[in-house]
Tab-separated table of C-alpha atoms in Angstrom:
chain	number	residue	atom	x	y	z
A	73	UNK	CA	9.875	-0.914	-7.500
A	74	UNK	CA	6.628	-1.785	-7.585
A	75	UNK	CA	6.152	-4.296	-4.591
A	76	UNK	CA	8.204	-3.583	-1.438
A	77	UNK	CA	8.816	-4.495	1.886
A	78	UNK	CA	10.490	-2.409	4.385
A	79	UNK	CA	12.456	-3.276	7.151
A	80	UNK	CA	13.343	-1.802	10.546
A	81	UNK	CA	12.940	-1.496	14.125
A	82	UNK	CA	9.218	-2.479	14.816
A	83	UNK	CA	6.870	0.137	14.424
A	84	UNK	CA	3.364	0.876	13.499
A	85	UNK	CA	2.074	3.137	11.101
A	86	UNK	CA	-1.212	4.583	11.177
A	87	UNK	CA	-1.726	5.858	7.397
A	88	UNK	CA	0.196	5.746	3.804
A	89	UNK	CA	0.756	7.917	0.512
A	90	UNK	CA	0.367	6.594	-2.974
A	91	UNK	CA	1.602	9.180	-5.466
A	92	UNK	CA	-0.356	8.796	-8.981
A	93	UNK	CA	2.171	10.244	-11.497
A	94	UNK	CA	0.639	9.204	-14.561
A	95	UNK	CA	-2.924	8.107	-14.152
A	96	UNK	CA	-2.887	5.468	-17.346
A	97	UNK	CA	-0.369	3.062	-15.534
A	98	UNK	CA	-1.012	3.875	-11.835
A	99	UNK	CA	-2.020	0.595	-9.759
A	100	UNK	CA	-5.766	0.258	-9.128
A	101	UNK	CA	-5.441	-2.831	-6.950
A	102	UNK	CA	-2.521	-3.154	-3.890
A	103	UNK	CA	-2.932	-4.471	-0.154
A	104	UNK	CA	-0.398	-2.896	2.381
A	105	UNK	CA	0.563	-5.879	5.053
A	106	UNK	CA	2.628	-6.426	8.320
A	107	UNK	CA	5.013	-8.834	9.728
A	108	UNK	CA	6.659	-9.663	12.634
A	109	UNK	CA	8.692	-12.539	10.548
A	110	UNK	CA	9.050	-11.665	6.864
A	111	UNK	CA	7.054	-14.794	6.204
A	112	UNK	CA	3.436	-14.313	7.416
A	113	UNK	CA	1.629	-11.270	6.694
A	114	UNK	CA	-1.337	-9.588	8.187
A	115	UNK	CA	-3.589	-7.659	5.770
A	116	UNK	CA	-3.683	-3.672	7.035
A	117	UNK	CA	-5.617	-2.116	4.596
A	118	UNK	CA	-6.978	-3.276	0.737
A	119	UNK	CA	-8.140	-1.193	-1.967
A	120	UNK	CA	-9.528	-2.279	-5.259
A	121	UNK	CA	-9.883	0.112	-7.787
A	122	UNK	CA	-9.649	3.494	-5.117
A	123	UNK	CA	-10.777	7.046	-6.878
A	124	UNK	CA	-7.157	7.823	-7.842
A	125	UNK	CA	-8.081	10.076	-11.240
A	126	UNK	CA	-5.858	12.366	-11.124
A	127	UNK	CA	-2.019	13.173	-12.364
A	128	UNK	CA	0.322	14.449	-9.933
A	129	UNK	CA	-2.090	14.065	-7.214
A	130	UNK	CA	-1.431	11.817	-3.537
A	131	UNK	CA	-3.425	10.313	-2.178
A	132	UNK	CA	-3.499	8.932	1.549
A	133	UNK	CA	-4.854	5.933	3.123
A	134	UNK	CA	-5.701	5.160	6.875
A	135	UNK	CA	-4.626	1.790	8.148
A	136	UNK	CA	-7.116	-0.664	10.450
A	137	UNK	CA	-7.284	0.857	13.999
A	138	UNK	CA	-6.715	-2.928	15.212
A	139	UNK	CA	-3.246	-2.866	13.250
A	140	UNK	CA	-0.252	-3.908	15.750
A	141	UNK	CA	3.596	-2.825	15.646
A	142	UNK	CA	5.451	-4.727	12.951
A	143	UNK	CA	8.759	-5.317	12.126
A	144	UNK	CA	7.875	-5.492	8.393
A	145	UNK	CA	5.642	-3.662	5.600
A	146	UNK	CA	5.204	-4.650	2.437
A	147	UNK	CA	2.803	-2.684	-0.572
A	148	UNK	CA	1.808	-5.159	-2.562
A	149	UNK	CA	0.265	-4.784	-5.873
A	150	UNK	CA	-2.417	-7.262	-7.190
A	151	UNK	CA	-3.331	-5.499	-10.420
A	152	UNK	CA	-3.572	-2.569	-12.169
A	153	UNK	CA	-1.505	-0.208	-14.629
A	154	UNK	CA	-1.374	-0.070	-18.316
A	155	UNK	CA	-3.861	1.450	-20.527
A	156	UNK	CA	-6.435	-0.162	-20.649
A	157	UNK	CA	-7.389	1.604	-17.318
């Protein structure tokens, strides 16, 4: 799955792993988001084109310090993958 919310108890999270498992397709674009509804989302953390250059490598990413609790979290991709990249 490429985009994905999860669902729970509210919490907050702090930071987040991407794993790049083949370099060629990994995403180079995503925004990670929370929600108290499902329906509007606050932007946590964005990165556009990040130094992920290596296979079998994670890498993690802090989220904003003003970041709430949220019910919701969704990884979304906005572009990225293939190889062209």
């Amino acid at each position: 799955m490429r985009n994905g919310v999860i669902t729970h108890s509210a919490f907050k999270i702090d930071e987040y792993t991407v794993y790049d498992y083949v370099y060629a397709y990994a995403a180079r674009n995503w925004t990670v988001s929370g929600s108290q509804d499902g329906k509007r989302w606050i932007e946590l953390n964005r990165q556009d084109e990040p130094g992920v250059n290596h296979i079998l490598q994670k890498y993690t990413y802090s989220i904003a310090e003003k970041a709430d609790i949220y019910r919701y979290y969704r990884y979304f991709v906005l572009g990225g993958g293939g190889a062209h990249h």
